[in-house]
mmCIF file of C-alpha atoms in Angstrom:
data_model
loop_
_atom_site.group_PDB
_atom_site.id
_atom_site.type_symbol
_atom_site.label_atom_id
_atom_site.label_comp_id
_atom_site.label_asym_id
_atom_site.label_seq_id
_atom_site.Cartn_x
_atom_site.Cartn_y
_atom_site.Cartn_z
ATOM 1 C CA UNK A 1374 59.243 -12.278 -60.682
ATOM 2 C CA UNK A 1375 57.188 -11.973 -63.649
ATOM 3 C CA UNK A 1376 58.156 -11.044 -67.057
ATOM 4 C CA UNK A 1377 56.049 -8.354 -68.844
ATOM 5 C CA UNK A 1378 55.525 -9.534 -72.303
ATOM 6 C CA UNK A 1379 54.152 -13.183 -71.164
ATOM 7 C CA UNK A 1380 51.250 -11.086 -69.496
ATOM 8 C CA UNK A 1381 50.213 -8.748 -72.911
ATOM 9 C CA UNK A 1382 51.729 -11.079 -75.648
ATOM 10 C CA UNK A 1383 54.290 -8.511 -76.997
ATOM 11 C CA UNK A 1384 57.024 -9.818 -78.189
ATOM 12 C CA UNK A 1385 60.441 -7.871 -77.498
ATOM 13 C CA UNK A 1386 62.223 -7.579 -80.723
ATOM 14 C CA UNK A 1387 65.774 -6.270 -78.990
ATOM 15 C CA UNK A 1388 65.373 -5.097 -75.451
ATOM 16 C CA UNK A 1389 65.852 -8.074 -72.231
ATOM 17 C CA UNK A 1390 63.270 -9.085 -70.879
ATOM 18 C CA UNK A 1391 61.325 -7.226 -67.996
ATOM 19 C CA UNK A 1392 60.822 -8.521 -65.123
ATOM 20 C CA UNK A 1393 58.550 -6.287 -62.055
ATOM 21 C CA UNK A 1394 58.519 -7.509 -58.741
ATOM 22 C CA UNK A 1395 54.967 -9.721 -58.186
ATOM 23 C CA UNK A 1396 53.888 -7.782 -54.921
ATOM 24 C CA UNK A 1397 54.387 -4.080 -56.252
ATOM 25 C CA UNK A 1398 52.254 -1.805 -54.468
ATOM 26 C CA UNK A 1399 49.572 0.587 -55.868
ATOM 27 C CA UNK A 1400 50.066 4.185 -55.612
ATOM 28 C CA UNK A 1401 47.265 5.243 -53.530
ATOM 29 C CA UNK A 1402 45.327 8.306 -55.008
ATOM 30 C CA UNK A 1403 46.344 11.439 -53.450
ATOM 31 C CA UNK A 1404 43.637 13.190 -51.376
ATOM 32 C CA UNK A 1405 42.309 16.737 -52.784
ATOM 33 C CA UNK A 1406 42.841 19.642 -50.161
ATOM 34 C CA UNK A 1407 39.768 20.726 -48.236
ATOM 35 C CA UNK A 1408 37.809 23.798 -49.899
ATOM 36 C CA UNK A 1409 38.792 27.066 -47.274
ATOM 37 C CA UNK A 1410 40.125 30.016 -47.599
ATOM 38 C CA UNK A 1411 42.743 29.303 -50.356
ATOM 39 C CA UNK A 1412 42.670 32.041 -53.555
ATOM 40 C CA UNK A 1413 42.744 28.992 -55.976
ATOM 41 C CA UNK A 1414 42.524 28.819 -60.142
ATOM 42 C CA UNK A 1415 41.056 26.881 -61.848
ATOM 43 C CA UNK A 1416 43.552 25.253 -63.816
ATOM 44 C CA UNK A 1417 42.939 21.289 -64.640
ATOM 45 C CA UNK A 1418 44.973 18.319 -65.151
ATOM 46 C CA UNK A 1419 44.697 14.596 -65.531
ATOM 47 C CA UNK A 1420 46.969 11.491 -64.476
ATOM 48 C CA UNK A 1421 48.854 11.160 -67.166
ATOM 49 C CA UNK A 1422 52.128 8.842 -68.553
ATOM 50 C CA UNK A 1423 54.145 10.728 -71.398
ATOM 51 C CA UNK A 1424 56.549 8.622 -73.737
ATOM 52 C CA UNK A 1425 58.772 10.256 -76.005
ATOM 53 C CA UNK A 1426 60.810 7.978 -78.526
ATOM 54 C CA UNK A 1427 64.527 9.219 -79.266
ATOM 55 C CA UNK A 1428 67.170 8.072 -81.149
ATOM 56 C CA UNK A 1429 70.614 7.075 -80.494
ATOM 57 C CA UNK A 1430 71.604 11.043 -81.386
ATOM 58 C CA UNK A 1431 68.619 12.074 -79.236
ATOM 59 C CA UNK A 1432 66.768 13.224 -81.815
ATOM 60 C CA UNK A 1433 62.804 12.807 -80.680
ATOM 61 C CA UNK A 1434 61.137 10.622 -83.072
ATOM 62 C CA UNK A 1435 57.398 10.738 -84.506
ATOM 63 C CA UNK A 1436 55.491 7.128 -83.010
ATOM 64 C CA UNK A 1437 53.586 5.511 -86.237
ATOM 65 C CA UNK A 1438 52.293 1.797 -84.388
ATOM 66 C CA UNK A 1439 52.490 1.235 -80.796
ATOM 67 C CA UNK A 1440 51.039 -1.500 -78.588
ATOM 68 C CA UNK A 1441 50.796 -0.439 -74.923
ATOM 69 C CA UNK A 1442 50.067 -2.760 -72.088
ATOM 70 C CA UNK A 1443 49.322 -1.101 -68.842
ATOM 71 C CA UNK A 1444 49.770 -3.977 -65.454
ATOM 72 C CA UNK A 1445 48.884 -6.706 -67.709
ATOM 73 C CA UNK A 1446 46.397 -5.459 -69.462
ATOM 74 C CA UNK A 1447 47.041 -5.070 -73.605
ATOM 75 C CA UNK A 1448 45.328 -1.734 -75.140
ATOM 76 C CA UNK A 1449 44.807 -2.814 -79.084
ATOM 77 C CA UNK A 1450 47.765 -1.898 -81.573
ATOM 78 C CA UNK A 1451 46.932 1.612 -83.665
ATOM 79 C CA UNK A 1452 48.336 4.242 -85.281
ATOM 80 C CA UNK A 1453 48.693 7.933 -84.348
ATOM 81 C CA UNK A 1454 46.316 10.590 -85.316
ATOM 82 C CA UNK A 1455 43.552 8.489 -83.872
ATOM 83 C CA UNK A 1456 42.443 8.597 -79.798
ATOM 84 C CA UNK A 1457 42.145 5.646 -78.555
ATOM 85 C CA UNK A 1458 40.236 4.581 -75.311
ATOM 86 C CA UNK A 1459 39.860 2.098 -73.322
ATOM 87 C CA UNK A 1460 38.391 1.308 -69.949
ATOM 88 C CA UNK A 1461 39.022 5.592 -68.332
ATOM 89 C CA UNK A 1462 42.122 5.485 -70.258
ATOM 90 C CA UNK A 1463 42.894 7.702 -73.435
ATOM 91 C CA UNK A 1464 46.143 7.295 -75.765
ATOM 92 C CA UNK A 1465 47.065 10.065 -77.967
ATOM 93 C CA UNK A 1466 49.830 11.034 -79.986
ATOM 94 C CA UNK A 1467 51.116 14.877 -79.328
ATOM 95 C CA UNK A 1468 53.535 16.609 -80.083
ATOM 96 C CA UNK A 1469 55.921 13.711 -81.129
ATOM 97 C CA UNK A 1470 54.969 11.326 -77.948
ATOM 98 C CA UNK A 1471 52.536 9.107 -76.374
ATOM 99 C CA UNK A 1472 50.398 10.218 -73.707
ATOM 100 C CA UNK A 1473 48.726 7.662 -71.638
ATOM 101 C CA UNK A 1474 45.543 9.934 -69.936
ATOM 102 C CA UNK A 1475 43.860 8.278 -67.155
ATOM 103 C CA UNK A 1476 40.686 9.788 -66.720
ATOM 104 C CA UNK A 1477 38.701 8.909 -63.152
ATOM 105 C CA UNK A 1478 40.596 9.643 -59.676
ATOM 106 C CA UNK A 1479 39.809 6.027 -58.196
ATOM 107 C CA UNK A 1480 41.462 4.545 -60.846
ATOM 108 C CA UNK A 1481 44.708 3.287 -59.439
ATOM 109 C CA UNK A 1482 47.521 4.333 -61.691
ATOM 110 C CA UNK A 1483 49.560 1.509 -63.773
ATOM 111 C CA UNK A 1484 52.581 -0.099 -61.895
ATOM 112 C CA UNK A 1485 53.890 -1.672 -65.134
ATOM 113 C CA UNK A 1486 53.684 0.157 -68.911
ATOM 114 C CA UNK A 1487 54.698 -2.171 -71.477
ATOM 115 C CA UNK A 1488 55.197 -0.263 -75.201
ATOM 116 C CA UNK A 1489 56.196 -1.509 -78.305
ATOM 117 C CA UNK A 1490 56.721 1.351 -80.851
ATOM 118 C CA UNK A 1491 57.465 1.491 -84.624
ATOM 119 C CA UNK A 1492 58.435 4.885 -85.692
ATOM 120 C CA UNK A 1493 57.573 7.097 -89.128
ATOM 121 C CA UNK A 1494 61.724 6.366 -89.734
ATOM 122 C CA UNK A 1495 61.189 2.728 -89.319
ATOM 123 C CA UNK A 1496 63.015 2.342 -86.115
ATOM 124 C CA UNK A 1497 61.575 0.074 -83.424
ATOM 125 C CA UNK A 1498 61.633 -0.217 -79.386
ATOM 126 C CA UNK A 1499 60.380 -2.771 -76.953
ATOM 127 C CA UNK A 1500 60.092 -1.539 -73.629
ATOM 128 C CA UNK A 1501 59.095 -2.532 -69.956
ATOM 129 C CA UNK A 1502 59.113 0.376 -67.229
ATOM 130 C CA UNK A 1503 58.052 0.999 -63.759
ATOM 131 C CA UNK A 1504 57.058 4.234 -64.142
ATOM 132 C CA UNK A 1505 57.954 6.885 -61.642
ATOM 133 C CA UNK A 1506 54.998 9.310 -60.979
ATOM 134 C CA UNK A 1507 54.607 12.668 -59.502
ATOM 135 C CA UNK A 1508 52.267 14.959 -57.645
ATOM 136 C CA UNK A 1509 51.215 17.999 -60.257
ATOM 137 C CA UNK A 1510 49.905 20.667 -58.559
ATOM 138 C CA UNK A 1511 49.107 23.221 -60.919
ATOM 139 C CA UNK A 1512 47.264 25.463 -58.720
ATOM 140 C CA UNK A 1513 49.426 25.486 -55.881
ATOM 141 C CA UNK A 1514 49.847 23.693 -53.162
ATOM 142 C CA UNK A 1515 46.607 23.173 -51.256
ATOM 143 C CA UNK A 1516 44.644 23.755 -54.066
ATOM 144 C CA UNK A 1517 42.694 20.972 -56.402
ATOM 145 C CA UNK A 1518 43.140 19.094 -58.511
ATOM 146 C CA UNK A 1519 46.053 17.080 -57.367
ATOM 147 C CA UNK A 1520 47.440 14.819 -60.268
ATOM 148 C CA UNK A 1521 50.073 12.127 -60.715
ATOM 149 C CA UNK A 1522 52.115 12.450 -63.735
ATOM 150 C CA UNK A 1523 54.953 10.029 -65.225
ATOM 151 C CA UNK A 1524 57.881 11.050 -68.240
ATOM 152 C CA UNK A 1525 59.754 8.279 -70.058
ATOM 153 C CA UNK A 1526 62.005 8.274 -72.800
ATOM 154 C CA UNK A 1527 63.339 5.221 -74.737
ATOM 155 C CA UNK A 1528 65.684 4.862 -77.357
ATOM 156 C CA UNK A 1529 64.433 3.340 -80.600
ATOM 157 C CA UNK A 1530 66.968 1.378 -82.669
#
């Protein structure tokens, strides 16, 4: 077992530490449906993580500094307002969360998403998630593109 913040260098503040089992296995990318005689739109999407900050109420809190590390791999600390990317991936702040874009379908898809959030109230969280991704379809089935898509919410204290 490995834990999460010796691999990025953040430094959990209140949560335990994270450990991820060493041999996790890559999602393998999903394969697009063959062009035929499907009535498809044309409707896009990417793979994408969202990460919404609550509080202890629930309330959905506005991210001000995060730090994200994605299987090891640190993205630089900024603030929201600003895209950042790195390496096919895009952060952006919308609508009150994080969204993690990864742009490219051979990129394999993080196992591990470190964060480390300070919010516009001041309140903090120090996470380590495995995060759980589905197949968007939002053509239909058997139409492209085929995306994988992950939602987490953590509590900020």
């Amino acid at each position: 077992m490995a834990a999460c913040g010796a691999r990025t260098g953040l430094t959990p503040s209140s949560s335990p530490e994270c450990s991820i089992p060493d041999a996790a296995t890559p999602l393998a990318p999903p394969t697009q449906p063959e062009p035929g005689g499907l009535a498809c739109t044309r409707i896009g999407c990417t793979d994408q993580i969202a990460i919404t900050i609550r509080d202890a109420r629930g309330q959905e809190l506005t991210p001000a500094r995060w730090v994200v590390g994605l299987d090891g791999a640190r993205l630089s600390e900024t603030g929201c307002g600003s895209d950042f990317d790195l390496a096919g991936s895009s952060i952006t702040c919308l609508d009150g969360s994080l969204r993690v874009s990864f742009l490219g379908a051979s990129q394999p898809l993080p196992s591990v998403l470190e964060v480390s959030v300070t919010t516009t109230t001041g309140l903090h969280v120090d996470a380590c998630v495995a995060p759980t991704y589905r197949l968007v379809q939002p053509n239909g089935p058997g139409c492209a593109p085929i995306c994988r898509q992950a939602r987490i919410e953590l509590i900020a204290r």
